[in-house]
mmCIF file of C-alpha atoms in Angstrom:
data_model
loop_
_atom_site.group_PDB
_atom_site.id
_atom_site.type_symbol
_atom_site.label_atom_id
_atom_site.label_comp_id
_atom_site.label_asym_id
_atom_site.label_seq_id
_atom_site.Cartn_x
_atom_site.Cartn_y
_atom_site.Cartn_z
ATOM 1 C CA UNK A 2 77.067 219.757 53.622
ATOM 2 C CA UNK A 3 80.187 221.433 55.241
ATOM 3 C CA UNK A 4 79.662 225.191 56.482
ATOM 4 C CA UNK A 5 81.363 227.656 54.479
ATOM 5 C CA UNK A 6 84.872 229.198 56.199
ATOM 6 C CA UNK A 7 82.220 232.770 55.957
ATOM 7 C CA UNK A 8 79.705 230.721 57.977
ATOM 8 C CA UNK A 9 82.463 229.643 60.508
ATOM 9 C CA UNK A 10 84.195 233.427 60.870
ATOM 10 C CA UNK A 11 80.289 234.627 61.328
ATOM 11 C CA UNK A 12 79.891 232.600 64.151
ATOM 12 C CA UNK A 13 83.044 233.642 65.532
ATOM 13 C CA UNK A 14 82.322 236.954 65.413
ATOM 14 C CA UNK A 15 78.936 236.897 67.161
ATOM 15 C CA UNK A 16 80.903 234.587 69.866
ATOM 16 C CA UNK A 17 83.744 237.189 70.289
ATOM 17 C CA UNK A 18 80.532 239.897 70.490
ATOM 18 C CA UNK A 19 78.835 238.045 73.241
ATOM 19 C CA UNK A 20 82.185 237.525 75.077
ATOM 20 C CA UNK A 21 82.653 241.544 74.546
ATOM 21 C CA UNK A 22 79.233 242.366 76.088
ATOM 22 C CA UNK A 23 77.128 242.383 73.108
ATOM 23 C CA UNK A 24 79.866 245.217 71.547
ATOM 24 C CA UNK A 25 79.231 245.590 67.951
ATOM 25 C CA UNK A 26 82.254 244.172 66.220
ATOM 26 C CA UNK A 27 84.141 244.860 62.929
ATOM 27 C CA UNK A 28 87.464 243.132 61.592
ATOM 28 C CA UNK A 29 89.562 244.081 59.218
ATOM 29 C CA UNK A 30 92.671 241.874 58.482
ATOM 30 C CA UNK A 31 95.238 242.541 55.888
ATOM 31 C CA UNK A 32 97.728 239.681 54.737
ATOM 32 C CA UNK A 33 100.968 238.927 56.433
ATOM 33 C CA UNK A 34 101.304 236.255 54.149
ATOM 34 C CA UNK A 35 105.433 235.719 53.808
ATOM 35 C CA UNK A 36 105.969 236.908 50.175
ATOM 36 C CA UNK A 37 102.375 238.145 49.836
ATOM 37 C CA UNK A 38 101.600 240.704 52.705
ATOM 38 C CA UNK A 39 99.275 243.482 51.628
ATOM 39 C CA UNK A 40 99.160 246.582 52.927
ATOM 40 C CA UNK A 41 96.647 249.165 54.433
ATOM 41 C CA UNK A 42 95.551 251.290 51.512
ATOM 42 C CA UNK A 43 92.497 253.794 51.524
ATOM 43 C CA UNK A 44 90.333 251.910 49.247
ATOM 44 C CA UNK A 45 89.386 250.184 52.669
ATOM 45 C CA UNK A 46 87.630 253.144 54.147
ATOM 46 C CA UNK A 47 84.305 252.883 51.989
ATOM 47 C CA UNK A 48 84.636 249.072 52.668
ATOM 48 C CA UNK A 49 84.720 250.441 56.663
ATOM 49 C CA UNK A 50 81.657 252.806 56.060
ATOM 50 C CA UNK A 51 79.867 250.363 54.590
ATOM 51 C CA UNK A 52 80.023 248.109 57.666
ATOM 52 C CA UNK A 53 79.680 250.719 59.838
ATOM 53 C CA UNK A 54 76.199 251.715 58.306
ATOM 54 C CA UNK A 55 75.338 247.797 58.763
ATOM 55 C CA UNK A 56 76.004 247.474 62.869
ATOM 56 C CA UNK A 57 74.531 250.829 63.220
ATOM 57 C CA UNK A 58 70.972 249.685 61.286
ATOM 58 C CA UNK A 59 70.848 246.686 63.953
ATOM 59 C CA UNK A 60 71.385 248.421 66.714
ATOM 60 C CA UNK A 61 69.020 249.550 69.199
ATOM 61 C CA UNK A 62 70.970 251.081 72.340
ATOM 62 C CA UNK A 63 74.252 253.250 72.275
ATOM 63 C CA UNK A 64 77.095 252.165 69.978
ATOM 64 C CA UNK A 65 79.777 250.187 71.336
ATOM 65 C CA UNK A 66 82.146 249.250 68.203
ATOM 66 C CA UNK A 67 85.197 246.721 68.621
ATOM 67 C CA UNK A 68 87.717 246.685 65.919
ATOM 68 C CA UNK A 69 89.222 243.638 65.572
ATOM 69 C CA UNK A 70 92.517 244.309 63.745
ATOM 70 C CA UNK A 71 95.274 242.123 61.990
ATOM 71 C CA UNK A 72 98.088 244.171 59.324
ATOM 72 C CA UNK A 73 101.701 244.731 58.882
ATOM 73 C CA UNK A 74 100.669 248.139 58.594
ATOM 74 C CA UNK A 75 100.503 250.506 55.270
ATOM 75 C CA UNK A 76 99.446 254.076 54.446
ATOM 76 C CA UNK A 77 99.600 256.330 57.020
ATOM 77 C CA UNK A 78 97.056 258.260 56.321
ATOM 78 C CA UNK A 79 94.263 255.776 56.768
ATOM 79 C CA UNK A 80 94.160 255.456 60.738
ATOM 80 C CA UNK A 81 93.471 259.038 61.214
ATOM 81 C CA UNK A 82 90.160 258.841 58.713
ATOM 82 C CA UNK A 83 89.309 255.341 59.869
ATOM 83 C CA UNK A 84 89.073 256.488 63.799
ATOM 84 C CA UNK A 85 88.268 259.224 63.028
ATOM 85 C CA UNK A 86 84.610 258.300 60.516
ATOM 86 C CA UNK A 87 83.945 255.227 63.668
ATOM 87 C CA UNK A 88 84.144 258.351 65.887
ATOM 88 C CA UNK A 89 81.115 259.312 63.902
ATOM 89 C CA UNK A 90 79.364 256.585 64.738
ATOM 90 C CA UNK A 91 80.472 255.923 68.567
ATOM 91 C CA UNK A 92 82.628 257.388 71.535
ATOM 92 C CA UNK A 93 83.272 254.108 72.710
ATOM 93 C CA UNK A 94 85.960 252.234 70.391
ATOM 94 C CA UNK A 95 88.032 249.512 71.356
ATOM 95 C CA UNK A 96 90.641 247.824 69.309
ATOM 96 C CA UNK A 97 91.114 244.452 69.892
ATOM 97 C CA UNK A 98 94.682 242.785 68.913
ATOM 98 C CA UNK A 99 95.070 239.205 68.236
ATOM 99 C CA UNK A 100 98.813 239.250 66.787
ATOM 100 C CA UNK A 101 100.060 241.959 64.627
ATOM 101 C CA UNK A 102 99.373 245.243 64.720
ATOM 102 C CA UNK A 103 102.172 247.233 63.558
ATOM 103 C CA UNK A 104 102.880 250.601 61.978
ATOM 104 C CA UNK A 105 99.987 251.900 60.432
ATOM 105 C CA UNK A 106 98.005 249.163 62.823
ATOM 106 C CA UNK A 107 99.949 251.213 65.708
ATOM 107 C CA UNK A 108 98.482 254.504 65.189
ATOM 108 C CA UNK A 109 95.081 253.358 64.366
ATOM 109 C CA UNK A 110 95.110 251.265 67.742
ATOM 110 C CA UNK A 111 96.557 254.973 69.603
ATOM 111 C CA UNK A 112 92.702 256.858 68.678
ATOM 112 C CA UNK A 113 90.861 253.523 70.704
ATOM 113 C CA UNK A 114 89.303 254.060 74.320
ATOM 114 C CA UNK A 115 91.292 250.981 74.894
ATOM 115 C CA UNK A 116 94.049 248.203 73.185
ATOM 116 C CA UNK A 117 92.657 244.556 74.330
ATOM 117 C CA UNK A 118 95.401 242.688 73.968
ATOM 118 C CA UNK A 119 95.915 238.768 73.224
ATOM 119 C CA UNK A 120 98.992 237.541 74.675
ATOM 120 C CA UNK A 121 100.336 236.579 71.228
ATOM 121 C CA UNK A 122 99.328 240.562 70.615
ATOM 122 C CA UNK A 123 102.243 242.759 69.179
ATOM 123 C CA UNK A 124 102.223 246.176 68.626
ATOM 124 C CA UNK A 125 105.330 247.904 66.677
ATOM 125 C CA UNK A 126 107.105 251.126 66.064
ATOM 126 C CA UNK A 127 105.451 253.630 63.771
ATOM 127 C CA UNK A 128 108.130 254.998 62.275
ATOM 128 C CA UNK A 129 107.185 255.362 58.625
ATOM 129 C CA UNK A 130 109.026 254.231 55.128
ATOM 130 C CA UNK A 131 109.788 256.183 51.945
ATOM 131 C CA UNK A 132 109.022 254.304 48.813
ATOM 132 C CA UNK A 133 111.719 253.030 46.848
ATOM 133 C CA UNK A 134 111.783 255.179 44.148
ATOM 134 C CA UNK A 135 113.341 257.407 46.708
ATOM 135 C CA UNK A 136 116.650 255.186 45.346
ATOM 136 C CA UNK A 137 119.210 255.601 42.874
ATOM 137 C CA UNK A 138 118.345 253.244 39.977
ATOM 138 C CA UNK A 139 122.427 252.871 40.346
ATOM 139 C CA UNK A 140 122.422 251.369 43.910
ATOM 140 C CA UNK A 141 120.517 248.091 43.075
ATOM 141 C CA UNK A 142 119.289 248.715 46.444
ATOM 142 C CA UNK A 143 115.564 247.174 46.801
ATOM 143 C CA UNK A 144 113.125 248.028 49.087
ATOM 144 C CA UNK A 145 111.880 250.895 51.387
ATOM 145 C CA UNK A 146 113.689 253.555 52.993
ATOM 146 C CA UNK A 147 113.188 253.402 56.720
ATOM 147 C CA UNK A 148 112.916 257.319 57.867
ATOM 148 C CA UNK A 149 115.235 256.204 61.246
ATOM 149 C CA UNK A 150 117.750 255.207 59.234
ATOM 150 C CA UNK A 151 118.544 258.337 57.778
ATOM 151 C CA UNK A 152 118.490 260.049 61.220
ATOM 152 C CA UNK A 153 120.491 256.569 62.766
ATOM 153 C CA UNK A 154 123.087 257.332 60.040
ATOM 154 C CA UNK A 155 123.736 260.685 61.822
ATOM 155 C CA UNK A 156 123.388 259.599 65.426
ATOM 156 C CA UNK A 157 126.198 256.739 64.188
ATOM 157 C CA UNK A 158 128.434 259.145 62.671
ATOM 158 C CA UNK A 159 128.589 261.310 65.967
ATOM 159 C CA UNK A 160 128.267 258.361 68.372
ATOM 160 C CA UNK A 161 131.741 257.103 66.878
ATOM 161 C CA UNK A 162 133.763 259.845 68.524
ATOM 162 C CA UNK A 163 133.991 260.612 72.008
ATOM 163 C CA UNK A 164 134.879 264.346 71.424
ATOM 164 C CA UNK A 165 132.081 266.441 69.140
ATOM 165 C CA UNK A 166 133.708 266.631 66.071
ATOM 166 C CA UNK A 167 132.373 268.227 62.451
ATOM 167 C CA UNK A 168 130.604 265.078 60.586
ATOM 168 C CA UNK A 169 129.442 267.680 58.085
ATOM 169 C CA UNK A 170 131.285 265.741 55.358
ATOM 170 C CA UNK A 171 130.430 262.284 56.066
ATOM 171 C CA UNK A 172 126.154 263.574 56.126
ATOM 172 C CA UNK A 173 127.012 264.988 52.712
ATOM 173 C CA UNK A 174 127.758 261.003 51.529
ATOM 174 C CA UNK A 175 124.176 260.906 52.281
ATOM 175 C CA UNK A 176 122.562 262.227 48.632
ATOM 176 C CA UNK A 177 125.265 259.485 47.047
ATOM 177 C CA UNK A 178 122.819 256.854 48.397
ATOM 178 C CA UNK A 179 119.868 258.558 48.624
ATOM 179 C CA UNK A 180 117.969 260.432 46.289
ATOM 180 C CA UNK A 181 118.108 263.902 47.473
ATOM 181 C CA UNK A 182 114.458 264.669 47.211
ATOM 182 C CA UNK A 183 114.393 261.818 50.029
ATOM 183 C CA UNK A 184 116.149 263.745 52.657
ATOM 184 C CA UNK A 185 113.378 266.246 52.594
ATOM 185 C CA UNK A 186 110.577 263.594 52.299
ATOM 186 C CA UNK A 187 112.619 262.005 55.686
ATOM 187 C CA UNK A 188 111.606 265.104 58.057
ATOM 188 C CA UNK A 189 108.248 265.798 56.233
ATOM 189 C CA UNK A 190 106.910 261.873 56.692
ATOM 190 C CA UNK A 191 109.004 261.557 60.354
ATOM 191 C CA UNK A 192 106.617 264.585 61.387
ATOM 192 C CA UNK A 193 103.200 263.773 59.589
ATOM 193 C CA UNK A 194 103.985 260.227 61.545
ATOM 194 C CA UNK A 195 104.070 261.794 64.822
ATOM 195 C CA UNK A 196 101.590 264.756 64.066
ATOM 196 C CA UNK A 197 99.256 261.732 63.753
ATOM 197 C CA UNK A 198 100.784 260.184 66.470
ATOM 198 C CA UNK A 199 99.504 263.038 68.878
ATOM 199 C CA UNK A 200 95.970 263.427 66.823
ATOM 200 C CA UNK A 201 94.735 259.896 67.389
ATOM 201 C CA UNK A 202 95.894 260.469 70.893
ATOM 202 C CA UNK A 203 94.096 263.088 71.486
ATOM 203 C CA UNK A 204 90.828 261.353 69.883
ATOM 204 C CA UNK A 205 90.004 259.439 73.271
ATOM 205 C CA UNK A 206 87.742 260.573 75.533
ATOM 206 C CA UNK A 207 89.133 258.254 78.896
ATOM 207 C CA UNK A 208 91.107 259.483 81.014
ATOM 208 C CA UNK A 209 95.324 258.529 80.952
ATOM 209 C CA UNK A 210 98.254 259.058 82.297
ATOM 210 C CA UNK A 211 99.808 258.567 78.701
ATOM 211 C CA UNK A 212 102.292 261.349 78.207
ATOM 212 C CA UNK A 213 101.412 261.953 74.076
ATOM 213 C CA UNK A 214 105.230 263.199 73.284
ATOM 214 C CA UNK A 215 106.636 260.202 75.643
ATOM 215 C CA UNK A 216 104.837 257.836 73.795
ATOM 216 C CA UNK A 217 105.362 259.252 70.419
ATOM 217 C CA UNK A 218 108.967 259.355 70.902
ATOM 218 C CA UNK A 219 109.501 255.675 72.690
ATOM 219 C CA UNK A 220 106.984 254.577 69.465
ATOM 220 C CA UNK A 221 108.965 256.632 66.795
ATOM 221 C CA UNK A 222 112.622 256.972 67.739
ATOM 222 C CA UNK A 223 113.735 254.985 70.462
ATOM 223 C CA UNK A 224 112.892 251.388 69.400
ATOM 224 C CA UNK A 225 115.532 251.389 66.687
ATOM 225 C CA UNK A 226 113.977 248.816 64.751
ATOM 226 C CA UNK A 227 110.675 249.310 62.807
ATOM 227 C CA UNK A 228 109.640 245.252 62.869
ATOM 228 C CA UNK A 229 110.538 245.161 66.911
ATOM 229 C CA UNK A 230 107.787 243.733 68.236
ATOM 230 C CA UNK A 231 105.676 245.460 71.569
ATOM 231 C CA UNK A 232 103.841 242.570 73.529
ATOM 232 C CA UNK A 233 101.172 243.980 76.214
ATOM 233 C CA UNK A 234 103.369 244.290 79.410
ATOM 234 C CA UNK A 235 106.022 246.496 77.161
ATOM 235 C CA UNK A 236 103.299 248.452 76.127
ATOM 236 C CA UNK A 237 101.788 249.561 79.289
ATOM 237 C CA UNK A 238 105.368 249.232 81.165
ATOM 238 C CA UNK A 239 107.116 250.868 79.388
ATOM 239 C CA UNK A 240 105.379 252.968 76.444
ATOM 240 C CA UNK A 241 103.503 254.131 78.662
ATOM 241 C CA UNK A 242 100.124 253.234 77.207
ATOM 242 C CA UNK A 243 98.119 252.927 80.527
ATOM 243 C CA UNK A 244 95.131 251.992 78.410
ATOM 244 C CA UNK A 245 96.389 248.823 77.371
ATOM 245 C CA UNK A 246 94.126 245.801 78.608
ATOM 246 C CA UNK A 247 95.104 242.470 78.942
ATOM 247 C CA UNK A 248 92.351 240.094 77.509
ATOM 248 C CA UNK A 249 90.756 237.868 79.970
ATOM 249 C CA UNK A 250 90.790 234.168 78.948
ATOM 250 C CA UNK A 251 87.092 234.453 77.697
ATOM 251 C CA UNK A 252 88.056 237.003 75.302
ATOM 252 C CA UNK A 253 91.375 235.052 74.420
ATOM 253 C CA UNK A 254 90.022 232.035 72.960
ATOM 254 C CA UNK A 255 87.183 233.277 71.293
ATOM 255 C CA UNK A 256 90.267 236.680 69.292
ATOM 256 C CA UNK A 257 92.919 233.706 68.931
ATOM 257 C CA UNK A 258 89.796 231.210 66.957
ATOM 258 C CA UNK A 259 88.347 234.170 64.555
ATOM 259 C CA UNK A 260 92.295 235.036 63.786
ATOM 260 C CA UNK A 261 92.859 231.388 63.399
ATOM 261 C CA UNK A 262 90.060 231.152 61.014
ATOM 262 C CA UNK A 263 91.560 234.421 59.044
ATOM 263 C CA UNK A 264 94.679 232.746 59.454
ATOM 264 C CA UNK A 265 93.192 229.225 57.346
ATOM 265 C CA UNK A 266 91.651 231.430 54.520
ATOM 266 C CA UNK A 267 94.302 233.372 53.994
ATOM 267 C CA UNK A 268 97.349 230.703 54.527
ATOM 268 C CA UNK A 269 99.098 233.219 57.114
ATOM 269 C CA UNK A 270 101.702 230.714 58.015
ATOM 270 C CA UNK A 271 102.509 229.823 54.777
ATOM 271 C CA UNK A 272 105.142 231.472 52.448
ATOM 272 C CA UNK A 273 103.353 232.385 49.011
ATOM 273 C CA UNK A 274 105.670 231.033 46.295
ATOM 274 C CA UNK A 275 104.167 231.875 42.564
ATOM 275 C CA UNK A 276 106.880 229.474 40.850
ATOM 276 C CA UNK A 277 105.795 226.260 43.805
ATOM 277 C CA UNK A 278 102.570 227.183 42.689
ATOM 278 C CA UNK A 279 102.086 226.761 39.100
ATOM 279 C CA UNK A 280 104.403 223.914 39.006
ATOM 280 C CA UNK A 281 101.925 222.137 41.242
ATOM 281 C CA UNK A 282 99.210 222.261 38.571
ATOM 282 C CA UNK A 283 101.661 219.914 36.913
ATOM 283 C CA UNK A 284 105.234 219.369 35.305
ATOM 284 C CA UNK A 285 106.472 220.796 33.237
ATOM 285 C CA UNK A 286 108.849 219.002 30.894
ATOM 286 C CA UNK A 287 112.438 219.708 29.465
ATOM 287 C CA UNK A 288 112.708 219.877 25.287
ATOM 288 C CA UNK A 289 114.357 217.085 23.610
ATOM 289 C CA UNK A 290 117.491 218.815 22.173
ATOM 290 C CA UNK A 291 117.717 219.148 18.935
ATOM 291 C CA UNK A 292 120.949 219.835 16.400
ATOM 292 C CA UNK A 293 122.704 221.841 17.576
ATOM 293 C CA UNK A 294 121.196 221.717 21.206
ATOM 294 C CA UNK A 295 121.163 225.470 21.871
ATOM 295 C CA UNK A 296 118.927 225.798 19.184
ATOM 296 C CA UNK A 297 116.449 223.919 21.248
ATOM 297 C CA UNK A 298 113.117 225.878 21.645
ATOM 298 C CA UNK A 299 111.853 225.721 25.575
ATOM 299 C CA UNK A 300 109.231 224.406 26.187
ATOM 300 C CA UNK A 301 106.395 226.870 27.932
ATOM 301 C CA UNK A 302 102.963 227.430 29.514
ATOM 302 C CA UNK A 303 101.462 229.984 31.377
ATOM 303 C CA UNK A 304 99.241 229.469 34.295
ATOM 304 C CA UNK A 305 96.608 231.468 36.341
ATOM 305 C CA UNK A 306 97.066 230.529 40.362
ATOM 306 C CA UNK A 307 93.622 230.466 42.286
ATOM 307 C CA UNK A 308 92.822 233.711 43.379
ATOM 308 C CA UNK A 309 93.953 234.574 46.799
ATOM 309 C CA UNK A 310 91.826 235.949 49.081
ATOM 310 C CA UNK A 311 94.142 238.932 51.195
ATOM 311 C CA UNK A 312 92.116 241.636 53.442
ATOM 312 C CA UNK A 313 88.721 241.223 54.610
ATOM 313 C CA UNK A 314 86.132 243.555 56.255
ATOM 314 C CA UNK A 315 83.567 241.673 58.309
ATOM 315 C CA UNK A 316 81.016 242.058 60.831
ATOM 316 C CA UNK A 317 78.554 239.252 61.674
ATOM 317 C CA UNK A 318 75.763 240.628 58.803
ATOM 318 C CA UNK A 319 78.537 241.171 56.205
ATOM 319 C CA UNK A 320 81.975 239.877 54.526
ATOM 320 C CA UNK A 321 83.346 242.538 52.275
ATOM 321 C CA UNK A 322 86.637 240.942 51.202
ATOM 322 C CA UNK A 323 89.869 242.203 48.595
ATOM 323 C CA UNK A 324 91.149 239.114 46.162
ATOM 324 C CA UNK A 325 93.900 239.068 44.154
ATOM 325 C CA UNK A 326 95.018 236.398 41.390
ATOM 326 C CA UNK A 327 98.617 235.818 40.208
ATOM 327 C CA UNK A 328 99.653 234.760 36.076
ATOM 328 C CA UNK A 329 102.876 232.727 35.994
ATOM 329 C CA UNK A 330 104.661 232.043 32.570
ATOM 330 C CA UNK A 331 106.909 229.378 32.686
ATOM 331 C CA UNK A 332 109.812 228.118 30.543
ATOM 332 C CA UNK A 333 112.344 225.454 30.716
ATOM 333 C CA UNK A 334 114.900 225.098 28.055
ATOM 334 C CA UNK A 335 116.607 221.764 27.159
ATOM 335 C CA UNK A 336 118.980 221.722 29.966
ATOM 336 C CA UNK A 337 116.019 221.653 32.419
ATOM 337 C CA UNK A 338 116.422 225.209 33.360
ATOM 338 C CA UNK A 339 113.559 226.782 34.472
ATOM 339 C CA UNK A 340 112.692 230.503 33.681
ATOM 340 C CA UNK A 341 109.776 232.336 34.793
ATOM 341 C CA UNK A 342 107.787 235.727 35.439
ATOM 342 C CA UNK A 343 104.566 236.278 36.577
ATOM 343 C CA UNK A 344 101.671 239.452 36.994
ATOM 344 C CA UNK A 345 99.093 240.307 38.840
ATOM 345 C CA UNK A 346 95.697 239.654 36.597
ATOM 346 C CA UNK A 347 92.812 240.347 39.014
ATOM 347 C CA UNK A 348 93.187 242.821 42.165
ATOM 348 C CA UNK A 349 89.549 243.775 43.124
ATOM 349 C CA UNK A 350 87.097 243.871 46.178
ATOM 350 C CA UNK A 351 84.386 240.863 46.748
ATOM 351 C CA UNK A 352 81.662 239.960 48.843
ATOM 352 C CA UNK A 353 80.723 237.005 50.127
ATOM 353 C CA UNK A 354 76.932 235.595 49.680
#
């Protein structure tokens, strides 16, 4: 019988431990699925305690915890109380970057005695986002709000003009495309990003040359671009983050195999698309028109994808994992036009046995 893809990450893990010096290692990945990534919400924390509590029953000597971690980032307020509860457990904290690691990832990855660093290992800006209610419903503007793009708006206006001239009526377009409540939310996130910035900083216990404001401004204002991605020599070149490590080859192979067997489970490199999905299960077939055609009912269905399996917390004694499953109602009228919408019917944490 073929081992489970649990069986094949657990013995990953205990081979990226032994590479590590018998460190005691925890992952958690979030999906950067295109079209499906998920972010880092709080729920995770228990899901972190929980392991925590497992590698600490096992072991005999002095705590040595590795977190292995893959995200696109997400609430900023989880990388201050994740450090900060391992820091309960252990002085000694690495993080350990396969590929992406921004934002959110960023900060938590600032409060580690060291970043060990694949080569394919990114870090990013942490520059936060504003939700989108933080829009006029008018705009039809989708998405987040970037909190440098507000403050790039005004850098623009006076970069234009060689002379300092007033630009006090050009910032006041600002609330016509912004809600104004946002402009205030701008500076309070922008600070609480760099106030935890210079906490997780000042978490470590090693010694650095890392200049906490340098970094925090290179990281927060200077990039320009919240997706630009920070390999290893850019971080310790020229962020400044002097405890940066560059895995050896060891400790290569055995980061890039677990990611590439988060990577498999979770169908990283492939775009999520809920419509390609349910029409896989099978066709579905245009109405034979009736008189007069546009009276023509459509002819529908509504499927349930499989569930989708999109962060997971794991040591080698435990796989705590989040799951999600999509509905998709489909229609196609007699022209062979296809309508559709879909939900979100399950969205819950799992655990492997």
């Amino acid at each position: 019988m073929s081992r489970s893809l649990w069986d094949k990450r657990r013995e990953a893990l205990r081979d990226l431990s032994s590479v590590r010096g018998g460190r005691r290692l925890i992952s958690y990945v979030t999906s950067t699925r295109p079209n499906w990534g998920l972010d880092m919400r709080f729920d995770v924390i228990t899901r972190i305690h929980r392991q925590l509590e497992e590698v600490a029953a096992v072991s005999k000597a002095k705590l040595r915890l590795d977190l292995f971690i893959h995200s696109g980032g997400g609430d900023i307020t989880v990388p201050w109380r994740l450090m900060t509860l391992m820091r309960d457990y252990s002085d000694d904290i690495d993080v350990l970057v396969p590929h992406w690691c921004y934002s959110a990832a960023t900060l938590t990855a600032l409060g580690a005695e060291r970043i060990v660093m694949h080569r394919m290992g990114t870090l990013g800006p942490i520059d936060p986002s504003l939700e989108p209610q933080y829009r006029r419903p008018e705009d039809g503007i989708e998405g987040q709000i970037q909190v440098e793009d507000v403050a790039g708006y005004v850098r623009w206006l006076k970069d234009q003009n060689s002379e300092p001239v007033d630009v006090t009526g050009d910032i006041r377009l600002l609330p016509e495309a912004v809600h104004p409540l946002a402009l205030g939310a701008v500076w309070r996130t922008s600070q609480q990003g760099q106030m935890l910035a210079r906490k997780m900083l000042t978490l470590r216990k090693s010694k650095t040359t890392a200049k906490a404001e340098e970094v925090i401004k290179k990281l927060g204002t200077e990039l320009f671009y919240h997706g630009h991605p920070i390999g290893r020599v850019e971080a310790r070149q020229e962020i400044g983050l002097d405890f940066v490590e560059f895995a050896n080859r060891d400790t290569e192979r055995a980061m890039w195999r677990l990611y590439s067997l988060y990577a498999e489970e979770m169908q990283l490199h492939e775009a999520f698309n809920a419509v390609h999905e349910a029409l896989a299960k099978g066709p579905l077939v245009a109405p034979k028109p009736i008189s007069p055609p546009g009276d023509t009912p459509p002819t529908t269905d509504t499927r349930t994808l499989d569930l989708m399996k999109d962060v997971f917390v794991e040591s080698e004694s435990l796989s705590l994992y989040h799951e999600s499953q999509v509905e998709v109602t489909l229609a196609r009228d007699y022209m062979g036009r296809l309508l559709y919408a879909w939900e979100l019917i399950a969205d819950r944490w799992g655990e492997a046995v």
